Amino acid sequence: MTLRERLREKISAAFYRHGLLCASYPVPIILFTSASILTCCYPLLRLPLPGTGPVEFTTGVRDYSVPSHEPQGDLGERPDWYRGPPVAYIQQVLVKASVSPWDSSLVPVDVFRSPLGRAFSLLEEIRNHVHSDGSGVRSLETLCLQVTDLFPGLRRMQSVLPEHGCLLVSPGNYWQNQRELFDLDPDLLKTIQKHEPKGLHTSATLRDLLFGVPGKYTGVSHYNRKRVVTYTITVVLSSYDARFLGSLRGRLKQLHPSANCSLRDDHMVHVHFKEEIGIAELIPLVTTYIILFAYIYFSTRKIDMVKSKWGLALAAVVTVLSSLLMSVGLCTLFGLTPTLNGGEIFPYLVVVIGLENVLVLTKSVVSTPVDLEVKLRIAQGLSNESWSIMKNMATELCIILIGYFTLVPAIQEFCLFAVVGLVSDFFLQMFFFTTVLSIDIRRMELADLNRRLPAEAGLPPPKPGPLRIREVPPPPRPSPHTITLQTPAFRNLRLPKRLRVVYFLARTRLAQRIIMVGTVIWIGILVYTDPAGIRTYLAAQVSEQSPLGDPGGGGLAPHLGVAPVFRGGDPTSALSIHPPPDPTPVPENQSQGHHGAAQAGPLPQASPPAVPQITWGAEDEEGWRRLSFRHWPSLFSYYNITLAKRYISILPVIPVTVHLSPQEAIETRHPQDTRHPPPSIPKVSADLQTDLTLYKVAALGLAAGVLLVLLLFCLYRVLCPRNYGQNGVAHGRRRRGDLPCDDYGYSPPVSEISPLLLRGHSMDIECLASDGMLLASCCLAGQIRVWDTQTGDCLTVIPNEGPMCGWDGGYGAAESGLLGPETLGPACEEEGGGGYPLRRRTAPTWPTLFNDQPDLTPLIDTNFASQPPSHLCTPPRHGFDFGGLVERAYMEHEAPSPSAYPSPSSASSSPASAAGTQAAADGESSVWALELRGNLIAAGRSSGKLELWDAVEGSLRCVNEDGGSGITALAFLNNRIVAARLNGSLDFFTVEINKPLGLLQYRGAPGRGSVPPSPCYSSEDVISCQLTRSVQCAHQKPITVLRAAAGRVVTGSQDHTVRVYRLEDSCCLFTLQGHSGGITAIYIDQTMVLASGGQDGAICLWDVLTGSRVSHVYGHRGDVTSLVCTISCVISSGLDDLICIWDRSTGIKLYSIQQEVGCGASLGVISESLLVTGGQGCVSFWDLNFGDLLQTVYLGQSSDGQGVRQLLVLDNAAIICDFGSELSLVYVPSVLEKLD
Amino acid sequence: MPRLEEHCWSCSCETKHSSGANWLASKAEEMMSIITSVLRNAYGSLHDVRAANLIRRGLVLFTVGAFLALVLNLLQIQRHVTLFPEEVMTTLFSSAWWIPPCCGTGAAVVGLLYPCLDSHLGEPHKFKREWASVMRCIAVFVGINHASVKLDFDNNVQLSLTLAALSLGLWWTFDRSRSGFGLGITTAVLATVFTQLLVYNGVYQYTSPDFLYVRSWLPCIFFSGGVTVGNIGRQLAMGGVEKPHMD
């Protein structure tokens, strides 16, 4: 064995053990994995969140110094971007201007014309300000940020934005900083509007840029109630000079003092901008992501054969993503800061890590044999793929290692991430994904179990009984062998997801609500935004139509080339001349550093008590905050300066308050403004009018919106009727309260396991027999019915009176619905007969039977009166009313039976039944045992008669009346019939057939007329039943149980013994003694397993070949009522309502299930791991491996009905159980699939 | 046939081309259209269904090639913090207009050649024939391009060697066939020669050529591009009804 093979084996074994571990403890492992993911991702919290929002940092102005490039030792809370000089310093001069006192002779234009005009003089002031001290002379020109050309492609901005000079922005830029142009402009608003972009704009508009405050705060409009105009002059400085700025501030404050201004000016804010991703970069990125998603899509599409594809795909994606997060988190934890752009390398990392392993795992697991246990499947799947997984992983690690040695930093970092990501991905695959997969596989098996066969065609749809999925708390399991299944949350998920979504939608009317909410929000937005939109629209309209506007509209001054702020030939340029010959002598626009701003001259604009009060608030302090966060980046981007990953410093604003006298306002008027001076009163009315129009339009818009909503709603109602989402009539009719909802509030669908009710018997079912194809049942009334187990059709009805010349099918009578004065049929009721009671369990009280079963139409035989009575029996017939028949018939049965469990009602039955009892006593005896092979029904009667009936035709083929004692049990094997009698004797019959018996593969219901009436039994001689041997004293006491299998006949009796006979020669092989009570249950199957249970509660396992007792256990307090064996275990149920599961080889009790009181007498094993028990009106399915209740199927409408006493498991994985007078056929189709 | 695939990777700086280039490009396109029409006619006369299938595949490959050319071209263009949509559109189409069609045509030819060669050699390609693998391959290809643009290497030799290793890794991971390798090499050589000719004739130029007139990593890109397109072509030829789920 080479090293490679040894390694391979070891890896495989390790994976196998790991798979077992994962599948056994899913919840702890998932918890552990989640915890480790969270732990590894914890360092990520310290990383900055992705986003393009700017970050701010505030410092004081006084001790400000340009931060150095090198990171200093103790930075405190200083962010790491705060290094080196900023791109620019922004100094804003915030101007608030108003005309005061407001005069009635003024026109609306005066509100902003003269205040805007003041900008030019302020600009002059700022431009020409010179500060000189000992270190030299500084003017704005030396400090400001010099810009060159505008970015190519911004030609239309050329007329307004400065080029080749200082970056100094103000509203004056609209007029090229020339007062003359401003004065000549007939319509200021139009000039401003002209540059606004059309349509939606998200970034800063030109108006915002120039005014420096958001548009609605400027006050530049005709409807400025406050009559205060606000704008800023923004100076962008390249270097910071505290003295110059201080003197400028002092100068401006001195010129235009703000009386009540208390703005703080000691903080400067540094704003750092993140890298902004342009669309040009975005497109490749988006493409990468699209490819990534396509990859994920195509990968996860291959996941198949699992319960929830989406769930697994999600788990796969979660695995990969969280492994990436873990890798980043771990790398950060160990001190490696990611420098790569995470968004860019992320898709490549995903592609490198890949989803392949996950898919391979899934495929491998789902391709393991389906009938294995889930744990084993997971383990096998894992170990099958272990070698390839390890090989791939090693290869990838090698490749990445090679990449690491390229010694390129970026590649090295990528490789580091990839290695950690790969390892953590492996970890997650092994722990997280495997566990999820095991849960999914387990769920799939459960779902398999719950799926129902498609409804058979041609069958009248049986009324599906309400199905209840009941979550009972797991039964107490004292044994250490029990394995905890997952929490109920995992097991509840039995509904298909889409169904659940549909239910959810239907229940909450989610779609409707979403549409409604959406419409409401939409109306809200409409109402909220539209008035504004209408407002601006109207404003534009009014300004166009207003008499103030230029009717020609063409009064735009031809735009000259934009004048730089410093006009080239301007002799007043303060650059070279010092001190400049300032045209304004008072106060001098320059300051000397040492004598400061001492010359505070008398202010020409002494503020009178202003009517429009100019107030300075805290919001003005940092007015730039109200601007778009892209304001500054867009301003700089016009000059091809990027702010990405850089910062700017915003200096405290300089407040300037300007009060203008009305005379000044009138002086600065444009002739067009005054040409039609609207009087004050009409102006107000116009104002009102526009307001009215505004409201009118708003109301109209609202009305239109409401109308639209109504229309939409109607449309929706037309398209989607009310029962939207509740597809199917059954669902539509169902109320929420009808069905119990599971934890999620979802009602289970009907169609998962719905029992097929076979109706027709009028009384409780007494005997059941089946050979897989056909099912024979006999009720207390003695009526034998033959059913098709595939479709549930009633094929034949054999009434108690024996063969009749003509009879009608049960359905025929039922369907014809003939009620009335008719002669009623099977009135002859069997007497119960003495002896051992066949039914060990207390029969439910009969009144409930009749309450439940009003449908007694099968009792009515319309043809009966017209037919001559059969020669075999003379049925006593009574003409009595319908209810009386049934009532009496029941009591006739109960009263004479010396049952060990006498019905209390029988004693108090009406005396009127005495006659009936007598009549029945001499009539036909009841059927005590029933067997079905091929198409022959063997019926053993209480009179000791053995009858052979043709199951299909319903004709009596043979009667043997050799024995005198009632037949308590029958076994029909091959061509032999074994009958156990009440007196303890055992009769062996041989059925001889002249023509082959022919296992009739009878399927499908015959038509009503297809069964010919057969008045005479012409084929009677064909089948004969010969008594070959009679063992007279097989047992001392009545034989209670008779089982035959594998050529052996096993009888159990009241005399505490079990006898084993050979079928061929009726030879008694063994008498097995060991029980201390009567035998109540025996199990024998083809593998010669023999188990017996007695009234003492003991269970014995015997070796049939040697007759020795293998094991002997006491398991029940009381009788053992039922025994079933599987390959590995023995299941017993007792009168103590306990179901015990024993290990067959060791006889150790694995666990027991405590059932509800009064249920669970009958047992059946569908497959190795699926147990079915009958309960009160329900059958329950149990997982034998874990002892968990899988599902409870309710048989009838009322759950408090009869218990299921007999339960037959058919080959096609159907379960037949009796349910009062009905039979239930429950399909468990998935088991059939599993057997394949 | 010379193919022009994916030169776009390199032409980061040139925004204007001479009329001569225009003429050349239009000539080339004319020629190609003539050839494709001839091919189409020839095939159409023979097998209608097959021809339709072929044309469909060719169209898909053309689309993919053109789209990849456009996108990867953007990778090469210098980043601007852009705010104006007009500018974005100009950036998107700032390269010569003939690049996407040429790349698309090249992609179609190579993508059709691969399955054709496979069938002629009698070695059907069976290795990882699924769309997920194809998507992974495309992603790795884009990644190689990304790396060629974004990574800062000390010298060009290192860059070229790294990219060559990556390309070989791509081939090994997704192809592993002799015919694929041969066709990839052929594609790379032809395309590089063609690019050299283009640059020599002054149609465009590289900012820092280090391998005659072009970048030395260009063959690697062409090789991996050929393998990728071949992968798509094979999957298309095999999948038949399935469409690539990307653009």
XYZ file of C-alpha atoms in Angstrom, chain A residues 151-154 156-157 203 275-281 283-285 287-288 290-299 301-302 340 344 347-348 350-356 359 363 395-396 399 406-411 630 633-635 637-638 640 642-644, chain B residues 67-68 70-88 91-92 128 130-147 150-154 158-159 162 165-166 169 172-174 176 242-247:
126
model
C -12.409 71.172 -17.642
C -12.905 70.577 -21.339
C -16.490 69.788 -22.012
C -17.745 72.491 -19.727
C -21.235 76.324 -21.314
C -19.918 77.092 -17.871
C -25.403 67.138 -7.663
C -12.893 58.327 -3.451
C -15.770 58.784 -5.701
C -16.351 56.071 -8.182
C -17.038 57.436 -11.563
C -19.274 55.671 -13.976
C -16.323 54.906 -16.160
C -14.922 52.874 -13.330
C -18.977 49.871 -15.611
C -16.111 47.373 -15.434
C -16.920 46.816 -11.800
C -19.568 43.856 -15.339
C -17.396 41.906 -12.983
C -22.610 40.533 -13.313
C -20.190 37.837 -14.306
C -19.894 36.862 -10.682
C -23.621 36.555 -10.300
C -23.863 34.601 -13.499
C -21.246 32.297 -12.113
C -23.127 31.880 -8.867
C -26.344 31.373 -10.755
C -24.981 28.707 -13.014
C -23.271 27.050 -10.129
C -28.459 25.826 -10.620
C -26.706 22.527 -10.533
C -6.724 47.033 -1.966
C -12.704 45.494 -6.855
C -15.420 39.129 -7.243
C -12.038 37.686 -8.050
C -15.081 34.658 -4.870
C -14.080 33.192 -8.189
C -10.818 31.926 -6.783
C -12.484 30.357 -3.785
C -15.322 29.129 -5.861
C -18.480 27.261 -5.182
C -17.209 24.048 -6.675
C -21.552 21.623 -5.331
C -23.845 16.051 -5.557
C -3.504 22.646 -5.586
C -5.141 25.980 -5.013
C -0.958 28.199 -6.851
C 5.785 37.214 -7.205
C 6.711 39.785 -4.588
C 4.309 42.309 -5.986
C 2.657 43.884 -2.938
C -0.805 43.926 -4.402
C -0.617 40.320 -5.512
C -20.919 67.080 -3.612
C -16.062 68.200 -5.207
C -18.092 69.427 -8.133
C -16.732 72.929 -7.834
C -13.878 69.074 -10.517
C -14.695 71.843 -12.939
C -9.943 69.127 -12.971
C -10.130 65.911 -7.569
C -10.975 65.903 -3.914
C -11.009 62.143 -3.717
C -19.132 44.076 -24.894
C -15.958 42.833 -23.277
C -15.981 48.129 -24.457
C -15.810 47.269 -20.804
C -12.183 46.364 -20.679
C -11.342 49.447 -22.642
C -12.804 51.470 -19.843
C -10.393 49.820 -17.491
C -7.594 51.417 -19.404
C -8.893 54.886 -19.405
C -7.669 57.224 -16.796
C -10.002 57.830 -13.959
C -11.780 61.115 -13.731
C -14.160 62.159 -11.082
C -16.937 62.715 -13.432
C -20.161 64.367 -12.781
C -21.668 64.934 -16.116
C -23.356 62.224 -18.040
C -22.215 63.671 -21.331
C -18.728 63.242 -20.211
C -19.316 59.655 -19.254
C -15.450 58.436 -21.985
C -17.263 55.319 -22.906
C -15.590 21.131 -17.182
C -20.683 23.821 -17.906
C -21.738 27.425 -17.826
C -20.538 27.963 -14.308
C -17.035 27.112 -15.393
C -17.356 29.418 -18.387
C -18.443 32.256 -16.145
C -15.538 31.599 -13.878
C -13.264 31.679 -16.862
C -14.626 35.039 -17.994
C -14.236 36.400 -14.508
C -10.628 35.287 -14.359
C -10.026 36.824 -17.759
C -11.439 40.139 -16.634
C -9.314 39.783 -13.544
C -6.184 39.341 -15.611
C -7.028 42.478 -17.514
C -7.728 44.255 -14.303
C -4.388 43.186 -12.947
C -4.130 48.317 -11.857
C -1.123 46.540 -10.492
C 2.059 48.437 -9.963
C 5.005 46.329 -10.885
C 8.619 47.138 -10.554
C 7.791 41.039 -13.919
C 4.413 42.199 -15.084
C 3.052 37.325 -13.958
C 1.682 32.676 -15.582
C -1.868 33.800 -15.017
C -3.121 29.069 -15.224
C -4.811 24.892 -17.264
C -7.831 25.543 -15.110
C -10.455 25.782 -17.765
C -6.367 21.664 -20.721
C -28.651 27.684 -23.619
C -27.687 31.278 -23.790
C -24.900 32.894 -21.915
C -26.379 34.713 -19.065
C -24.381 37.798 -18.937
C -25.266 40.713 -21.112
